[in-house]
C-alpha cells in the first residue's frame, strides 16, 4: 500500500463512478474472494487497474478545445444510444432504480381529480389540472409542461400495501447488505406526499414502513448467526475493536424537566404485532453483527440523533426571562464533521466517500432494540425542533444500518471482515420557499433544504454528463487526434461533481461514486395542488434514472488484533487510521464557536391522556463543528497544490452561483408569468364588462329607435288602420276661416248627437261611432275640395290624433361607440335643419325623393294634400259608420298583450299630449314619414351587413304597430263611450 500514490483532492474529484474495467487488477483479490463466497452473487468482475493520480498542470489538461479540424467528425449519438453505451461500458453498472409511489386520498382532502394517471406499471401521465379546468390555457401560470409522460422502474398505485412496497423495493437491498454490499434508499417528494409514512410507517396494523421491516428481516435472517461483537465498524469500511460503550443505549437527559418533555412526546411502545416475518437465506458460514446510527442534516449541519441530549433548566443566555407557567430549557448539540474516508479502508476505490465523524453507532441484538433506538432518534428530532412542527419534516433523516460479516470458520482470519451499509434517507419536503410563505428561521430552513436538494440534482446532472462523455469515449476509442482516443484523457476532462456543496450530498457521495446500489422512491400526492412542484419531482426522478452506479461487494478488511484488556485505554483507535486530535493540529488558536440559538415550543399533555396542556419553550443551541475538525478535513485531503485547489474551489463556487442564479431566474419567471396572467385576466374581465354594457345599450337604443320610427310612421299615416285613414289634425287648421267652420260644426254636432241618441233609444242598439266635431269639419272640407256636398249630419266624424315626436333617446355611454353616437346626434340635428330648410324650400327637397311612392301626390297636393287612403281604405270606401278598428294582427299572443300594456301607456300619454302640444305642420309630418322611410331603407342597407337584427326589428315594429292599433281601438271605444256619456249628462241636465 505504501507504494500506491496518495490520492489528491483534485484527482479524486475528476474521477467518476463507472470506470472502465480495462484489465484485471491483483489488488482486488481479497474483495473478489469475499464475493465469490456468495452463491447468489454474480462472479466479481476483474477490478480495474488503479489509474495513476499524478496531477498535470491545468494548462496542459486536455479540456482545452481542440481545433474543429483536428476533432474527429463523429455524429452525436442519441440519448438512448448513450444510455446503452453507458451501461455497456461497464458490465457492473446499473441505473439508479426509481420507484413511484402514489399516495391515496385522505379523508379530509378535497376530492379534486388527480392529475397523475398511471398508464402502465412503469409509465405515468401527468396532466396539468389548469389545462382541463381552465378555459383559457394560454394564461397558465405554470412553467411546467402541461402534460408529460414519465417512466419509472415501477409504479405503485395508491392501494399498495406497505408489505408489497417493501418486498418490491427494499427487500433486494436488505439482501445485498446481508451479502456484503452497500446500498442507499432515499425518498423524494413534496411535503405531505408520504415520505415519512413510507420510511417509518403508520400506527395501524400492517402499516409499518420500510425501516422497521428492514430491521425485522435482518434479524429474522441472521437468527442464530450473531457475531460476538469484538469489532465495530468505523468510518465507511473500517473496523476496530469495540468496547462496552457500543452496546450502551443513549441516555435520556437526567434533567427532570427535560425528561418530562421527552416523556410527553413519547407516543408509547411501537405496535408489537407489526413484525415482518420475512427471512432471507444467508450464508451460514458467516456471523453477523448489526449496528445502527441515526443522523439528521438540518440547516446544512449534520447532527447525531442518538447522542445524549444535554439539557439545562431555566438557563437564559442573552434571552428573555421565562414567562410564568412556562418552563424554559436549554438544549445543546454539536454539529458533526464530514471527513473523507481514508484510502486505506478501501484501497480499490477510485474515489473515497465521506463519513460522519463522531456519529455514534450502537450494536443491536434484536429488531425491537433497533426500533427503540430509531424511536429515540425520532424523539430527538422532534425535541430539537425539526419535527416539532407536525406539518413537515424540515431535516433530512438518515438511518444507517451497518452489518459486519465475518467468517465463522476462521474467526481470526485477518481478511475475513466485511462492512456493508444500508442507508435509508427520509428527505425533507422538496417544495419551494416561495410557495410555503416562510419567513425568518423557517425561510433559512427552507433555503437550506432547497440548497441541499438542488445540489443533489446538480450532482446527478454532472454524474450523468460525465458518464455519457466516458461512454462516448469508450465507444469511439482509437479515434483521437493521432488515431487514438485515450479514455484516461477523457476522464481528465470530466466535470467536478459538486458533492461538497451540501452536507447531504457530501455524506451520501460514497453511494454514487462507490460500489453501491441506489434506489430512489418518489412519493407523490396527486390531490395536492402543487402541480409544478410534483412536476419538478418527476423530472428529478427521470434524471436519477439516467445515472448508473456500480454495485459491488464491500471491501474485506483486515481485522486489527485485539489488544489485551490491560492495554485498553477506554476507547480504542483503529490500528491504521488515526482520528486526528486537536493536539496534533497545527495552526492558529481558534476562537470558541458561539453556535446558533433558536427556540422550539413544545406542547405537552392534553389529548387522550386528559392532562392539562402546557407549553415548554426549548432553547436549542446548535454549535458548529469546530474549526479543528474542518482543518483536519483538509489535512485528510492532502492538498498538493494550493493554487489548483483554489481554482477548483473557485470553479465550484462559480458553478454554485450559476445554479443559484438559475434558480432565481426560474422563480422570477414563474412570478412574472403569474403577474401577467392576473393582468390579462383583469383585462379580459373589463373587456367582458364593457362589451356586455355596450350590448345592453345597443339593445335599448334599437328598441327606442324602433318605437320612434313607429311613431313617425303613424304620424305620416303610412300604416293601414282606421286611424291612419283619417287626415291629420294639422290639415284642419290651415286657415283661420276653417277654424270658424270648425266651431260651427261643433254646434251642429251637438244637435246631431241628440238625434243619434234618440235613434239609439229607439233601436236599442249601439249607435255608430260619432266622429268628433273637428273630424266632421275636416270631412266637410275635404268634400268641399272634391266638389261634393258635405255629408249628411249623421255621418260619423273622425277623431284626429296627433302623436308627439319622440326622438331617439341618447344611448348609454359606451367605449368605442362615440363615433356612432355622434353620428346619431348629427342625424337628429340634420333632421331639424332640414325641416327648417324645408319650410323655406319644400319642393326641391321633395322632388329629390324619386323612389318615394308618394312623390307624385306630394308634388300635386302642396296645399290641398289629402292623405292617400291605405289599401284597406281604398278597397272598402269609407262608410258612414266606420267599423271599429279590428285587430288585424296575426295571432294575439301574450307578447302582444305585454306590448299593449307597455306601448298602450305610451300611446295614452301621446293621446293626452295632442291637445296640449302644438300641432305639427303637415309638411313636417310628411318629412318625418319620409325620414322614417329613408331610415327603413338604411336599415335595409344594414340588413346586407347584419341580416338578422333588422329582420327582428321589423318583426318588433309589426308587433308594435298592431299593439298601437289595439290601443287606438281602445281609445276610440273610450271616446265613444265618453261622447254617449256626455250626451246623457246633457239630456239629464235639460
Ligand atoms: N400510502 C399511504 N397510505 C395511507 N396514508 C398515507 C400514505 N402515505 C401517506 N399517508 C398519510 O399522509 C400524511 C402525510 O404523510 P407523511 O407525513 O409521510 O408525508 P411526508 O412526505 O413525509 O411529509 P413531510 O415532508 O412534511 O415530512 C400522513 O398522515 C400519512 O399517514
PDB file of C-alpha atoms and ligand atoms in Angstrom, residues 101-106 108-109 157-162 187-199 201-203 207 381 387 389-395 426-431 523-525, ligand 1:
ATOM      1  CA  UNK A 101     -45.483   5.700  -5.025  1.00  0.00           C
ATOM      2  CA  UNK A 102     -48.800   7.479  -5.373  1.00  0.00           C
ATOM      3  CA  UNK A 103     -50.354   8.482  -2.105  1.00  0.00           C
ATOM      4  CA  UNK A 104     -54.038   7.682  -1.574  1.00  0.00           C
ATOM      5  CA  UNK A 105     -56.524  10.454  -0.931  1.00  0.00           C
ATOM      6  CA  UNK A 106     -57.043  11.030   2.746  1.00  0.00           C
ATOM      7  CA  UNK A 108     -60.144  15.410   4.812  1.00  0.00           C
ATOM      8  CA  UNK A 109     -58.641  16.310   1.481  1.00  0.00           C
ATOM      9  CA  UNK A 157     -50.732   2.787  -7.091  1.00  0.00           C
ATOM     10  CA  UNK A 158     -52.409   4.289  -4.014  1.00  0.00           C
ATOM     11  CA  UNK A 159     -53.752   0.967  -2.764  1.00  0.00           C
ATOM     12  CA  UNK A 160     -50.309  -0.636  -2.491  1.00  0.00           C
ATOM     13  CA  UNK A 161     -49.745  -2.159   0.929  1.00  0.00           C
ATOM     14  CA  UNK A 162     -46.654  -1.413   2.937  1.00  0.00           C
ATOM     15  CA  UNK A 187     -37.415   9.103  -0.537  1.00  0.00           C
ATOM     16  CA  UNK A 188     -38.022  12.245  -2.501  1.00  0.00           C
ATOM     17  CA  UNK A 189     -41.191  14.283  -2.800  1.00  0.00           C
ATOM     18  CA  UNK A 190     -43.032  17.349  -1.662  1.00  0.00           C
ATOM     19  CA  UNK A 191     -44.400  17.800   1.839  1.00  0.00           C
ATOM     20  CA  UNK A 192     -47.289  15.569   2.748  1.00  0.00           C
ATOM     21  CA  UNK A 193     -46.611  13.163  -0.071  1.00  0.00           C
ATOM     22  CA  UNK A 194     -45.930  10.179   2.188  1.00  0.00           C
ATOM     23  CA  UNK A 195     -42.144  10.011   2.546  1.00  0.00           C
ATOM     24  CA  UNK A 196     -42.160   9.547   6.302  1.00  0.00           C
ATOM     25  CA  UNK A 197     -45.048   7.125   6.031  1.00  0.00           C
ATOM     26  CA  UNK A 198     -43.048   5.111   3.530  1.00  0.00           C
ATOM     27  CA  UNK A 199     -39.922   5.006   5.676  1.00  0.00           C
ATOM     28  CA  UNK A 201     -44.835   3.752   8.595  1.00  0.00           C
ATOM     29  CA  UNK A 202     -48.144   4.440  10.260  1.00  0.00           C
ATOM     30  CA  UNK A 203     -49.618   3.394  13.572  1.00  0.00           C
ATOM     31  CA  UNK A 207     -48.620  -0.098   8.148  1.00  0.00           C
ATOM     32  CA  UNK A 381     -35.626  15.053  16.028  1.00  0.00           C
ATOM     33  CA  UNK A 387     -40.280  17.738  13.660  1.00  0.00           C
ATOM     34  CA  UNK A 389     -43.985  21.384  13.715  1.00  0.00           C
ATOM     35  CA  UNK A 390     -46.023  18.358  12.731  1.00  0.00           C
ATOM     36  CA  UNK A 391     -46.806  19.733   9.347  1.00  0.00           C
ATOM     37  CA  UNK A 392     -43.499  18.972   7.803  1.00  0.00           C
ATOM     38  CA  UNK A 393     -40.066  17.474   8.379  1.00  0.00           C
ATOM     39  CA  UNK A 394     -37.526  20.201   7.998  1.00  0.00           C
ATOM     40  CA  UNK A 395     -34.475  17.984   8.046  1.00  0.00           C
ATOM     41  CA  UNK A 426     -36.169  10.420   4.568  1.00  0.00           C
ATOM     42  CA  UNK A 427     -35.583  13.673   2.733  1.00  0.00           C
ATOM     43  CA  UNK A 428     -37.312  16.880   3.733  1.00  0.00           C
ATOM     44  CA  UNK A 429     -40.130  18.140   1.518  1.00  0.00           C
ATOM     45  CA  UNK A 430     -38.923  19.497  -1.784  1.00  0.00           C
ATOM     46  CA  UNK A 431     -41.385  22.385  -2.051  1.00  0.00           C
ATOM     47  CA  UNK A 523     -43.576   9.988  -3.323  1.00  0.00           C
ATOM     48  CA  UNK A 524     -46.336  11.943  -4.878  1.00  0.00           C
ATOM     49  CA  UNK A 525     -49.656  13.238  -3.695  1.00  0.00           C
TER      50      UNK A 525
HETATM   51  N1  LIG B   1     -49.685   5.239   1.359  1.00  0.00           N
HETATM   52  C1  LIG B   1     -50.357   5.881   2.318  1.00  0.00           C
HETATM   53  N2  LIG B   1     -51.466   5.341   2.828  1.00  0.00           N
HETATM   54  C2  LIG B   1     -52.155   5.975   3.793  1.00  0.00           C
HETATM   55  N3  LIG B   1     -51.797   7.154   4.332  1.00  0.00           N
HETATM   56  C3  LIG B   1     -50.686   7.744   3.867  1.00  0.00           C
HETATM   57  C4  LIG B   1     -49.915   7.143   2.842  1.00  0.00           C
HETATM   58  N4  LIG B   1     -48.887   7.953   2.576  1.00  0.00           N
HETATM   59  C5  LIG B   1     -49.006   8.994   3.409  1.00  0.00           C
HETATM   60  N5  LIG B   1     -50.067   8.872   4.189  1.00  0.00           N
HETATM   61  C6  LIG B   1     -50.516   9.841   5.192  1.00  0.00           C
HETATM   62  O1  LIG B   1     -50.313  11.126   4.652  1.00  0.00           O
HETATM   63  C7  LIG B   1     -49.887  12.032   5.624  1.00  0.00           C
HETATM   64  C8  LIG B   1     -48.589  12.681   5.204  1.00  0.00           C
HETATM   65  O2  LIG B   1     -47.604  11.713   5.046  1.00  0.00           O
HETATM   66  P1  LIG B   1     -46.108  11.965   5.506  1.00  0.00           P
HETATM   67  O3  LIG B   1     -46.008  12.633   6.823  1.00  0.00           O
HETATM   68  O4  LIG B   1     -45.409  10.672   5.377  1.00  0.00           O
HETATM   69  O5  LIG B   1     -45.643  12.982   4.406  1.00  0.00           O
HETATM   70  P2  LIG B   1     -44.165  13.498   4.164  1.00  0.00           P
HETATM   71  O6  LIG B   1     -43.938  13.489   2.717  1.00  0.00           O
HETATM   72  O7  LIG B   1     -43.225  12.757   4.963  1.00  0.00           O
HETATM   73  O8  LIG B   1     -44.257  14.974   4.649  1.00  0.00           O
HETATM   74  P3  LIG B   1     -43.041  15.832   5.189  1.00  0.00           P
HETATM   75  O9  LIG B   1     -42.081  16.025   4.088  1.00  0.00           O
HETATM   76  O10 LIG B   1     -43.679  17.095   5.591  1.00  0.00           O
HETATM   77  O11 LIG B   1     -42.469  15.107   6.333  1.00  0.00           O
HETATM   78  C9  LIG B   1     -49.737  11.235   6.904  1.00  0.00           C
HETATM   79  O12 LIG B   1     -50.884  11.433   7.669  1.00  0.00           O
HETATM   80  C10 LIG B   1     -49.679   9.816   6.440  1.00  0.00           C
HETATM   81  O13 LIG B   1     -50.214   8.942   7.393  1.00  0.00           O
END
